[in-house]
Amino acid sequence: MAGRGDPPEGEPEGLPGGGDDEYGSVDFDESFIRAARLREASAKERMKDHSHAVRRVPPPPPKRRFRRSGFRNGPKRLLLLLLVIVLAFGSAIYLGLRNPYRPITAGTVPQARMAVVPLAPRDRVPGGAPDDLFARSPAAQFREGAAGVALPAARDTGDFSEGQVMAALTTVKDYLVASSMDPDVLAGHTVRPVRVLLDPDQLPQFDRSFSAPANDGRHSPAGWLVRFDPAKAVPAGSGVRAHGTLRYEQTSAGTLEVVSEHVFVYALRPAASAARPVRDASLFTVRREMRFRFDVEDLLKHRTEVLSSDVLAGPQACTAEAPATLRPLLAGERAKPDDPAGTDPYATGPADTALCGTLAGTAQPNP
């Protein structure tokens, strides 16, 4: 009879004491047993599922080990990243400098070209009441104040819409009104209303024109604005009369130019007679032909670039110096006898660029 620990039919084949001991030398240690993928099903599991006596056990998840290599290589990786950024930035700068088609940047606005021609009268300057003087002159039909600077109809030009063209025309009108009609500008008290309308790149030229005037075609105050010597002449109380035209064209891609041709007529009186009734006023005429340029940024910021300014102004005495203000000849005064040929500021066409001209009869009030 078999013992309690023996099988009923004796020892099975292949186990110790029965048959060949094929796996007798194999040592099933604890790590091997834990790594086994098969596990015998329990009694409850066998009751639920009779198909398998054993089931496959999923492998245990790998242990997460703390990698110290990232901390060791961190500074190296950071240096490599910084090196890549520096190389990319340097390449961008190099390519930008080498690119011949880079866009226009600050500093590319040219200096304004200007010519200011004083007009000397042939005879004594006539005087009288401002309204009578205007009524007897070609300025009788001119409008007063800003109404004398009329805006033309605006149409798109291809690169510039109708609204952008109107913005350019409005900026030019604001410039003409500020530089030709503002009382504080005319009296020489300020230049700010004109200065704020200029492109910042032209401000050094503008400022030098007033700090160091010169007859060099670049730095004449009268090329930028109209102002009189307050110690000599003051407005006679009547508004400025104006008449002229504005025209525009797109001269290149992204560039719009506006040309203004206007005549401004002022009634002036001696500064010493400001407290007396106005009986000794005289007219002073300024013809201004100016060319302005705009790009999209100028339109957005309500500013302009002055390309050129040609001015005829009189009655004045011919002088070789560059005055900081206009010095009109007032009622009863006359210029020196050695005057050049006559020039009419009311005439259309290109302005005369002589150093001095003679105020023609059509510019004077009719006696």
C-alpha angles and dihedrals in degrees: 000000000000120000124246093260097042125087115255093247098039130263115336121243115269096027127101110288094017127071126327115343094225096163098032094117096049115107112208101201126184096264091053092051093049091050093053113121095205126073130181112247118244123244092259091049091049090052091054097042119027096177099079131037091191133031133208115257116215113240115260115259114264115262113255109236124200108246113212094180091087091059092045093052097038098098091045092052091047091052090048091051092049090049091053091049093049092049092049092048092048092049091052092052092047093050091046092054092046094049109102092193100059114141126263112279136186115303096042097099107109123229115264116256114221141178122189117191120188116214116216120205120239093218137017115307109259118233140194143113114335096239092050092048092051092046092055095047135073086256090073089097095043121110121242124246125337091346087075090067101070122187120228123224112284123227131174116265101200101265093037125058125221090260092052092050090051089050090055093048091048091051091052091050090050089051093050093047093047094045098040107029112024105115094217092050092048090051093050094244096124145000097193098103088061098037095057090059094058129093109259091239090065096050095090090056091045094050094047090052089065100035095046112012116197139177092234099114091254110062110045115129091212088060089067104034147348119258134151133216101266091207091060111031138017132182113278094224098265120110126253115272117216141179134169150101141270125207132175141195139172104246098182141349108308095000127107124184128198123195121201126194112182140155118213121194123196132191108220136179134188113280090229092061097052092115095051128079113277106259100124102057122137135191125250120194128204122185113195126188110182136173120209131190130206138187127183093271091052090053093050093049097041096240138118145205117236109218100176142355126194115185134186112187133173169242088013137133117254111253136172095215127085107242121206089222137026113266107206124197106235134209112315095012125115138191128245116284096245096081123153127235119308123272125192113214090195093061118101127231132060114345120245111253097200118133091247139002141190120253104243123224095255089064093056126080113259111252 
